Coordinates of C-alpha atoms in Angstrom, one line a residue:
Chain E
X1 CA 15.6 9.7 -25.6
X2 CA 15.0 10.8 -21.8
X3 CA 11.3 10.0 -22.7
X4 CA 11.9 6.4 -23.3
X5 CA 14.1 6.0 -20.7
X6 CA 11.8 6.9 -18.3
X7 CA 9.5 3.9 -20.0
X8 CA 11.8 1.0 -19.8
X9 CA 12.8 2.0 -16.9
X10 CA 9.4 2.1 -15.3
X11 CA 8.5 -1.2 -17.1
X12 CA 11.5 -3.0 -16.1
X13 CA 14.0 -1.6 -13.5
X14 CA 11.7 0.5 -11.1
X15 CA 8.5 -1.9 -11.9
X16 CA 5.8 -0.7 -9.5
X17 CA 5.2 -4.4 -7.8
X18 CA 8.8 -5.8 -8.1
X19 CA 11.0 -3.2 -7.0
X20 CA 8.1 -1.2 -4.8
X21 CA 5.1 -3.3 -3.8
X22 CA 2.0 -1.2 -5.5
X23 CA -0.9 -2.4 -6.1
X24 CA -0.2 -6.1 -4.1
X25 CA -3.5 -6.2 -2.6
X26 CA -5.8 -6.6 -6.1
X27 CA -2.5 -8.3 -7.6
X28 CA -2.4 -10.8 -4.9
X29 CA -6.5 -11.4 -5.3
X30 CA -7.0 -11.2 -8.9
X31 CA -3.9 -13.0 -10.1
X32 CA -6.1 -16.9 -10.2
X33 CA -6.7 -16.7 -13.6
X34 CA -4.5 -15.1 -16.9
X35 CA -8.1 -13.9 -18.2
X36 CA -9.5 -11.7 -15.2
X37 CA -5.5 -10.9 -15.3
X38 CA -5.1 -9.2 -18.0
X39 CA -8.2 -7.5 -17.8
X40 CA -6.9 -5.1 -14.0
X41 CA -3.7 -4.8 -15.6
X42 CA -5.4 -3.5 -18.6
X43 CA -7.2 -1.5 -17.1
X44 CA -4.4 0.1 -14.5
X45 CA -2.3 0.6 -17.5
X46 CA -4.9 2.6 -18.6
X47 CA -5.9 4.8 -15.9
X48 CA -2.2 5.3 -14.8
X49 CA -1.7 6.4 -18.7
X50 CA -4.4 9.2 -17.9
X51 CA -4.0 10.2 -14.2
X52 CA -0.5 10.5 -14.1
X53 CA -0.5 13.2 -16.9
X54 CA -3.5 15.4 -15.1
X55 CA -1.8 15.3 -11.9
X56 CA 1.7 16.1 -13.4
X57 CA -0.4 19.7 -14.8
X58 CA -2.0 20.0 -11.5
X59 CA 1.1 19.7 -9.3
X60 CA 3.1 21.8 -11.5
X61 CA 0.5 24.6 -12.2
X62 CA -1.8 24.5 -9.4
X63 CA 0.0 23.1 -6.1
X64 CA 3.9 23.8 -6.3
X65 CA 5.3 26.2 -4.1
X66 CA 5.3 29.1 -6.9
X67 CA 2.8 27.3 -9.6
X68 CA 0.5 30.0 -9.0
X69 CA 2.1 32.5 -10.5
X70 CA 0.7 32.7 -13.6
X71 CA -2.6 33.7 -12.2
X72 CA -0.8 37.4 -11.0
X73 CA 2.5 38.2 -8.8
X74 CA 0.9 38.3 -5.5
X75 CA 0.2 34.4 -5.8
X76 CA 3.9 33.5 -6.6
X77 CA 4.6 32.6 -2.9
X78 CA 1.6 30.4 -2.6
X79 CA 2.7 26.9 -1.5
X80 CA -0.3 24.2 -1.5
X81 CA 1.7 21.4 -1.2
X82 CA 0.5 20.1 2.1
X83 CA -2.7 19.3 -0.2
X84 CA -1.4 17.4 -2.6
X85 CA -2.7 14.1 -0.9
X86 CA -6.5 14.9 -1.1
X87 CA -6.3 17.0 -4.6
X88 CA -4.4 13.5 -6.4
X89 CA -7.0 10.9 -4.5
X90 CA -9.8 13.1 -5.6
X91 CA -8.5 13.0 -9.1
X92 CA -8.0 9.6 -9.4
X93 CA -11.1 8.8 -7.9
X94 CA -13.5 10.8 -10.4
X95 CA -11.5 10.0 -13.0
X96 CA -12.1 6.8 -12.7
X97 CA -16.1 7.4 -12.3
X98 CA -15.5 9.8 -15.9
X99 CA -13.3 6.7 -17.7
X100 CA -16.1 4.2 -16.4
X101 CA -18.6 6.4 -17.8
X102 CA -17.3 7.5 -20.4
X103 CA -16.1 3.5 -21.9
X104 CA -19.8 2.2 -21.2
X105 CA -20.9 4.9 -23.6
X106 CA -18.3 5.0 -26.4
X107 CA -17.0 1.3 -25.8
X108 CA -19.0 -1.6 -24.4
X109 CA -16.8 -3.8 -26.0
X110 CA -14.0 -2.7 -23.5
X111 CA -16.3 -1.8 -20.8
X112 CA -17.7 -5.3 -20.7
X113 CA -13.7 -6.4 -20.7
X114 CA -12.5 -3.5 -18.4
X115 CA -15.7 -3.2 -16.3
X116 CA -16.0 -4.5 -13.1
X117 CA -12.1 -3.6 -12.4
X118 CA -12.3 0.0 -13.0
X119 CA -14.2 0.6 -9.3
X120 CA -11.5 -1.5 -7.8
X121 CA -8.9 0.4 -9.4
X122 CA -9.5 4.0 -7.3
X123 CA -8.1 2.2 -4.3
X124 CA -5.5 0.7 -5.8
X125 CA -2.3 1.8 -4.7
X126 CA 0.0 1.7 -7.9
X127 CA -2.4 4.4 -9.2
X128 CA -1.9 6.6 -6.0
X129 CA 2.2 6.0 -6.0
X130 CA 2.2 6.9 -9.6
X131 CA 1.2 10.2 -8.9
X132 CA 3.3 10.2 -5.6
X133 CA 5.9 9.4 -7.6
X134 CA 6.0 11.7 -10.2
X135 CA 5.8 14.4 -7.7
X136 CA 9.0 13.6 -5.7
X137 CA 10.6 12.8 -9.0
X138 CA 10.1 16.1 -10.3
X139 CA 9.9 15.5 -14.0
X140 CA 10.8 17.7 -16.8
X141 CA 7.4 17.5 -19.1
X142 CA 4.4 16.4 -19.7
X143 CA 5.6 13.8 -21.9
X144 CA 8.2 12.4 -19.6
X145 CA 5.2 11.9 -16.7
X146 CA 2.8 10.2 -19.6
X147 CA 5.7 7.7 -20.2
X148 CA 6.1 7.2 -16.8
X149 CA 2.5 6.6 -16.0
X150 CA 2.0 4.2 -19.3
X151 CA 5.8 2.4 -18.3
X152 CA 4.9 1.3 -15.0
X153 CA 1.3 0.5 -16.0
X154 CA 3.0 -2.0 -18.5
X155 CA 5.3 -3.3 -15.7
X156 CA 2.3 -3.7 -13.7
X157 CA 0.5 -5.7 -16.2
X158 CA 3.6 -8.1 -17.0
X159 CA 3.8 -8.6 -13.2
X160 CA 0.5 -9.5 -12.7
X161 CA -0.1 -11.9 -16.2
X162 CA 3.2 -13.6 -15.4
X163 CA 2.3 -14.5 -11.8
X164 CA -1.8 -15.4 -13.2
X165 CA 0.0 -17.8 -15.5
X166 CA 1.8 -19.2 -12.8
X167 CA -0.4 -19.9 -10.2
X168 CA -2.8 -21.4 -12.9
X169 CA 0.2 -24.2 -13.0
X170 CA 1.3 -24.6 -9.4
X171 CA -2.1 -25.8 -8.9
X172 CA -1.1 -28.8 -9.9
X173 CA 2.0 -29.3 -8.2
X174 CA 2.1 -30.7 -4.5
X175 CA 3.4 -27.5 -2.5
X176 CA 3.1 -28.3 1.5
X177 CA -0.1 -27.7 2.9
X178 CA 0.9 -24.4 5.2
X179 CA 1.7 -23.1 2.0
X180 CA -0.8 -23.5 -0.3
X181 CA -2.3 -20.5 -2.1
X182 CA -1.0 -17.2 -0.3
X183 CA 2.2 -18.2 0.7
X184 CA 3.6 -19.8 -2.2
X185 CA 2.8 -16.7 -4.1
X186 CA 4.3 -14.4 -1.8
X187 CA 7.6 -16.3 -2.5
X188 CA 7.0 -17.2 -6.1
X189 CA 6.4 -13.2 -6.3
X190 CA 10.1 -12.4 -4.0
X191 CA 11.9 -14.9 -6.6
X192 CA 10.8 -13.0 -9.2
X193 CA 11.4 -10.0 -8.1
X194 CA 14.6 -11.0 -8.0
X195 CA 15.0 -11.6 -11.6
X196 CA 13.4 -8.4 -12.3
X197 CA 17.0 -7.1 -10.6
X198 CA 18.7 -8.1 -13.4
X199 CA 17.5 -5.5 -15.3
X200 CA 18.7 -2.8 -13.2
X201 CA 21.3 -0.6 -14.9
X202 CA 19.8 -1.1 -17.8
X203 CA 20.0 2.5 -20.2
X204 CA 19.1 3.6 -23.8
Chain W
X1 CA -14.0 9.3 24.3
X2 CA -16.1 9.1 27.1
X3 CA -19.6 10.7 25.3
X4 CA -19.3 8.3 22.6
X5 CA -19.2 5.6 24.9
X6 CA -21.8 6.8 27.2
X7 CA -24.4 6.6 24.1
X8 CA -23.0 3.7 22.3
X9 CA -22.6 1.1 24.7
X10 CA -25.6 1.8 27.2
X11 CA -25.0 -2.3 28.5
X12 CA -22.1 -4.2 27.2
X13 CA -19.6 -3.0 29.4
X14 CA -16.4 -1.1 28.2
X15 CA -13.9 -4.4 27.5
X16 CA -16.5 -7.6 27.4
X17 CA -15.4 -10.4 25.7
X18 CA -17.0 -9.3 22.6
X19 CA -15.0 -6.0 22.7
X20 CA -12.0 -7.9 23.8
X21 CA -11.8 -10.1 20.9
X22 CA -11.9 -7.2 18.3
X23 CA -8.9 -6.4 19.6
X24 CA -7.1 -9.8 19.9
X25 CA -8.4 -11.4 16.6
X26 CA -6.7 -9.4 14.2
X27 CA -3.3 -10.2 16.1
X28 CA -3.1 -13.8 15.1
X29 CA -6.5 -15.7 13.6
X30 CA -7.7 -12.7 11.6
X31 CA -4.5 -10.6 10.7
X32 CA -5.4 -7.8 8.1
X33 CA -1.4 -8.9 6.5
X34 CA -1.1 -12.7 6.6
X35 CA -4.8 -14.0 6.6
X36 CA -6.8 -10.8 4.5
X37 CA -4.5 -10.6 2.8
X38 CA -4.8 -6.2 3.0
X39 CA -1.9 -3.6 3.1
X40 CA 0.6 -5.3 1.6
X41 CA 0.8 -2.8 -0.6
X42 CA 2.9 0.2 1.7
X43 CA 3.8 -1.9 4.3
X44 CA 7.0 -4.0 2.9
X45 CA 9.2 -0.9 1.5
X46 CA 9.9 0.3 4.4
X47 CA 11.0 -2.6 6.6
X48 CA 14.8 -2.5 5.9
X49 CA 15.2 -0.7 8.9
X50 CA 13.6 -1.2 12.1
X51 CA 12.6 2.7 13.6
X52 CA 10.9 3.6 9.8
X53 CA 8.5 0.3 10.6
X54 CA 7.9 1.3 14.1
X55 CA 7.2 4.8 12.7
X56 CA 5.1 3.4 9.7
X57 CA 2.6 1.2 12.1
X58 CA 2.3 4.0 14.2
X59 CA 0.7 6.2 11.5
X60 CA -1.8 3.4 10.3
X61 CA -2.5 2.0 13.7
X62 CA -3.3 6.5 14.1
X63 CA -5.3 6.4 11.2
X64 CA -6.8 2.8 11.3
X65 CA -8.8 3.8 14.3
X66 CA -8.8 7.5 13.7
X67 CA -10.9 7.1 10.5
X68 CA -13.0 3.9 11.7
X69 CA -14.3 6.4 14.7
X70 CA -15.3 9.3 12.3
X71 CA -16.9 7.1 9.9
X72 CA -18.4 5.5 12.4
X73 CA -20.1 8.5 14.3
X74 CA -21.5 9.7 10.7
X75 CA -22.1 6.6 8.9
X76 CA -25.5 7.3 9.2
X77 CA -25.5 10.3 6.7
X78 CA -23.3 9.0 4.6
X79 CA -25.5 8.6 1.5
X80 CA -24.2 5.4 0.2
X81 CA -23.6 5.6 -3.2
X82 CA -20.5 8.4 -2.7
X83 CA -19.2 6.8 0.8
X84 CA -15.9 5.8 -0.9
X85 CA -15.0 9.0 -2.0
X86 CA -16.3 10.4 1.3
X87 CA -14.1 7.7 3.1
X88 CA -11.5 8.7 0.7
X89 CA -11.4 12.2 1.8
X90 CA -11.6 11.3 5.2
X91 CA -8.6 9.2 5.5
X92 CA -6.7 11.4 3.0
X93 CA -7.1 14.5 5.9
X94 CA -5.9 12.1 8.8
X95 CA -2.9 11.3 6.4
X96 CA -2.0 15.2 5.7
X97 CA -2.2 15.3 9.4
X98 CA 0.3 12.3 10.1
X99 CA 2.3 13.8 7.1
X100 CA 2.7 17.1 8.6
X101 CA 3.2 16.1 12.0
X102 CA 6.2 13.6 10.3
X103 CA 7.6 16.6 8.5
X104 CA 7.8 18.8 11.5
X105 CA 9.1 16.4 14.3
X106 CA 10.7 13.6 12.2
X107 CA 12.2 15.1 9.2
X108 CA 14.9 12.2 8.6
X109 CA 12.1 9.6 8.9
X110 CA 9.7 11.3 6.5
X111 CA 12.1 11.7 4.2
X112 CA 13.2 7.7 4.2
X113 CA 9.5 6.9 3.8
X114 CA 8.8 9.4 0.8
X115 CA 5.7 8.7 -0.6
X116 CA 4.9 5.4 1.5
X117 CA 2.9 8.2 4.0
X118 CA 0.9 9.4 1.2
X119 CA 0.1 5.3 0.3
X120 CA -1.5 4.6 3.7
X121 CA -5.0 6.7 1.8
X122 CA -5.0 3.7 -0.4
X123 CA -3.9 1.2 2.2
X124 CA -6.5 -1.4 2.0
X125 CA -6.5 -2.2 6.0
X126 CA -8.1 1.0 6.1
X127 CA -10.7 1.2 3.5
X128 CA -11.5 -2.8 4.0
X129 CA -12.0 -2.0 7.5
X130 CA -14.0 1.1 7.2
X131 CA -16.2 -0.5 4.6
X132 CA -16.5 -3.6 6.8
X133 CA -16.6 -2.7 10.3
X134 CA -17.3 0.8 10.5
X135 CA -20.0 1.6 8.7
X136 CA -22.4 -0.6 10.5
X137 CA -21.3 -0.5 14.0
X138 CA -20.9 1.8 16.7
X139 CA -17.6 4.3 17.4
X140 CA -16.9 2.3 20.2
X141 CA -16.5 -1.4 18.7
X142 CA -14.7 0.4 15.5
X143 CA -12.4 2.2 17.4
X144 CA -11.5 -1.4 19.1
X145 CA -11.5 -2.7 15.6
X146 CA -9.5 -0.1 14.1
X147 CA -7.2 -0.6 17.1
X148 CA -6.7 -4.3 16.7
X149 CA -6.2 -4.1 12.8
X150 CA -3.7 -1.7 13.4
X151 CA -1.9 -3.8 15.9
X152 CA -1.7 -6.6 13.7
X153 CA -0.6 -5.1 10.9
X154 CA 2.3 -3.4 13.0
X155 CA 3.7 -6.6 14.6
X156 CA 4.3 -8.2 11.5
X157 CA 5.7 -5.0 10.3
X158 CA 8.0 -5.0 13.3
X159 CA 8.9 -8.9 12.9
X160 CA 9.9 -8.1 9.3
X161 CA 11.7 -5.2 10.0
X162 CA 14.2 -6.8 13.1
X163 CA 14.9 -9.9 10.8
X164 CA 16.2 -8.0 7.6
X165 CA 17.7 -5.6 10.0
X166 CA 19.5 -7.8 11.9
X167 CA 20.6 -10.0 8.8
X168 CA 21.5 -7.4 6.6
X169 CA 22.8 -4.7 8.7
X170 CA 24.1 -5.9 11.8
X171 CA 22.3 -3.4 13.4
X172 CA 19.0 -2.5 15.1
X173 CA 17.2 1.2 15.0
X174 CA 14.8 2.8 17.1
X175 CA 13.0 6.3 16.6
X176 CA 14.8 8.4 18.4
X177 CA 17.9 6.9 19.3
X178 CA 18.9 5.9 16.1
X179 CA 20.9 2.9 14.6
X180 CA 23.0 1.1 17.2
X181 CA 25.6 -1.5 16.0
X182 CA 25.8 -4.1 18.5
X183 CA 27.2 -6.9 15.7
X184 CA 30.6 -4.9 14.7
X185 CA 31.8 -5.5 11.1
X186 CA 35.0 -6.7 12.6
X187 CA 33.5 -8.9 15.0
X188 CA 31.1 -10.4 12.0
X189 CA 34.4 -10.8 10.1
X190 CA 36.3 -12.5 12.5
X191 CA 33.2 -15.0 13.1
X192 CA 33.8 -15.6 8.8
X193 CA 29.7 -13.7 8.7
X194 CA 29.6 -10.7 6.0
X195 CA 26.6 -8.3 6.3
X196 CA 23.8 -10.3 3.9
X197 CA 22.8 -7.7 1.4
X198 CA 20.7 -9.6 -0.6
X199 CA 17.9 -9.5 2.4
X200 CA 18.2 -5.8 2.3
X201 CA 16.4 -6.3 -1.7
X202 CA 13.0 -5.8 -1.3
X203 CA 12.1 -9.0 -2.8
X204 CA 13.0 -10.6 0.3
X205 CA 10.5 -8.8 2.3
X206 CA 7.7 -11.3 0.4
X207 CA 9.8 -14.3 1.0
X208 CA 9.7 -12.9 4.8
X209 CA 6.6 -12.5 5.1
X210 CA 5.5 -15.9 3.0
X211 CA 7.8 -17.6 5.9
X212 CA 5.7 -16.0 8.5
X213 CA 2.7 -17.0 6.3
X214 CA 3.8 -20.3 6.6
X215 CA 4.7 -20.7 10.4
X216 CA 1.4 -19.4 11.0
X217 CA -0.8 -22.3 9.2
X218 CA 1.7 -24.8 10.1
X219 CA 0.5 -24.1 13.8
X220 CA -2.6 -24.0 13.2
X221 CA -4.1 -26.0 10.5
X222 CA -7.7 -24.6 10.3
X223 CA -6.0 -21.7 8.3
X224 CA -4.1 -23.7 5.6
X225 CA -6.3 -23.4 1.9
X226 CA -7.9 -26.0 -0.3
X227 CA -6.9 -25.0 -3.9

């Protein structure tokens, strides 16, 4: 039950661009069309669904103050927290190169769908705060970080389809000239975040 | 400082107008927030209170320039095809610096900006600028670059931060002295004015910042977007 609490709640209550602002850059310059749309939030849901999981197992067996200890006593002191920074980037940034190579091999289908938005996605900071995260949230298992990592991939994806479809319309509408294009979406993207509120207290 | 300049700017003198207008450009006709449209991503979190964005800028501006200048000085070895994961690691070890040195001096701070310090690796001021600027020009011009970019991205930071502050607190903070009152709650209540939480939400920080947005191209028009 925890587990899919964690998911909801990283869909709708804690969603990664609402509530904290991840990932605006590429969501702010992808979000013209609903195609090219759902393609990066495809592919973040994705990659967040993968990372997230690896990085849990690394923090907690690797990094921790104490993870060591299964490799003998004298390493149960070892704290390498202070690296956690540079281990999680370096993660996410070869596994990204692995899930690029490994979807052009297995899937071209996807890769010609997912393609040109998996470089982008290495910088993208949802992916990074996903794994930042999980580490100051201290979760249970394994399971608990996967649905975390898939939930606010999802959350991501909503965010970014819903505002697509959005500015595909406003297009048409006669917003003042100051306005047009950036700023309008930075406050169509505040209203909604506001909405998104509305979910919060939400529990199963 | 001095060596690098020696051998990167044998003519152009230290601050020609060249220089000058890396720095100033980014501040208003070229800002990395409101016109690139980079960094959005850390920087509007942490504005409810005014000393975690002066805190916040500080750390980019650091490693803005910090990472332009050591990209810079070894761009030319930087075999291209791994240079983002090089950059990567480079501005990861500037931000375990600023992390550490946040953790040891600034304990409180750190801990209101929890994982927004780690975010600054995939801030995209810094990789958009390193990729850029850095890697084909010299340490000097990228440390000016890095300097600017930093600055710009701190002032709206800073402008962000006093207006929710002041509208949803009553109250103004700076590093180091802390979170002074000056509009009382008894003062506010007698005027009929209640603290306004709602600009405290973080959606509120977007509609801030589209305001700013807005100001901006109203003054000057070259700025404003054809659809």
């Amino acid at each position: 039950m925890e587990t899919l609490n964690i998911f909801v709640k990283g869909i709708f209550i804690e969603n990664m661009i609402f509530a904290y602002f991840l990932g605006m850059c590429s969501f702010l310059a992808v979000s013209k069309k609903v195609k090219t749309g759902i393609g990066l939030g495809a592919a973040v849901v994705f990659v967040l669904g993968i990372t997230v999981p690896i990085n849990y197992l690394l923090e907690n067996y690797v990094l921790k103050e104490g993870a060591l200890a299964w490799m003998g006593a004298e390493y149960a002191t070892v704290d390498l927290s202070f690296l956690s920074f540079i281990m999680f980037i370096a993660v996410i940034a070869s596994i990204v190169q692995l899930v690029e190579m490994i979807v052009e091999k297995f899937a071209p289908a996807l890769y010609g769908a997912l393609g040109i938005f998996l470089p982008l996605i290495a910088v993208n900071c949802s992916i990074l705060g996903g794994a930042l995260f999980m580490q100051e949230r201290q979760y249970t298992s394994v399971w608990d970080a996967t649905s975390f990592g898939v939930g606010s991939g999802i959350g991501w994806f909503l965010a970014i389809v819903a505002i697509a479809a959005i500015r595909e319309r406003i297009k048409y509408s006669h917003v003042p000239a100051p306005l047009r294009g950036l700023g309008i979406t930075f406050i169509i993207t505040g209203l909604m975040g506001i909405a998104f509120m509305s979910f919060m207290g939400i529990n199963i | 400082m001095s060596t690098e300049v020696k051998t990167a700017e044998p003519k152009e003198s230290l601050f020609s107008k060249k220089n000058k207008k890396l720095v100033t450009d980014p501040l208003s006709d070229n800002n990395p927030i409101t016109i690139q449209v980079l960094g959005i991503c850390s920087a509007l979190a942490i504005t409810v209170q005014v000393q975690q964005a002066v805190i916040m800028s500080l750390a980019v501006t650091f490693v803005t320039f910090g990472g332009n200048v050591v990209i810079s000085l070894i761009r030319n070895i930087i075999p291209s095809r791994i240079r983002i994961i090089v950059q990567l690691v480079i501005v990861a070890s500037l931000v375990i610096i600023v992390n550490e040195i946040l953790k040891a001096y600034l304990p409180d701070i750190s801990e209101k900006l929890s994982v927004f310090v780690g975010l600054i690796i995939t801030n995209c001021i810094i990789m958009g600028r390193l990729e850029a600027f850095a890697l084909g020009n010299k340490p000097w011009p990228s440390f000016l670059d890095g300097l600017g970019n930093g600055l710009g991205y701190s002032w709206i930071l800073v402008v962000v931060a006093v207006i929710r502050e002041i509208l949803g607190s009553g109250a103004i903070s700076f590093p180091g002295i802390g979170q002074i009152k000056f509009l009382s709650p008894e003062f506010m209540a007698s005027t009929g004015y209640m603290n306004n939480n709602f600009i405290i939400l973080p959606p509120m920080a977007l509609v801030i910042v589209g305001v700013i947005i807005w100001i901006q191209r109203t003054r000057n028009k070259s700025l404003i977007e054809s659809h």
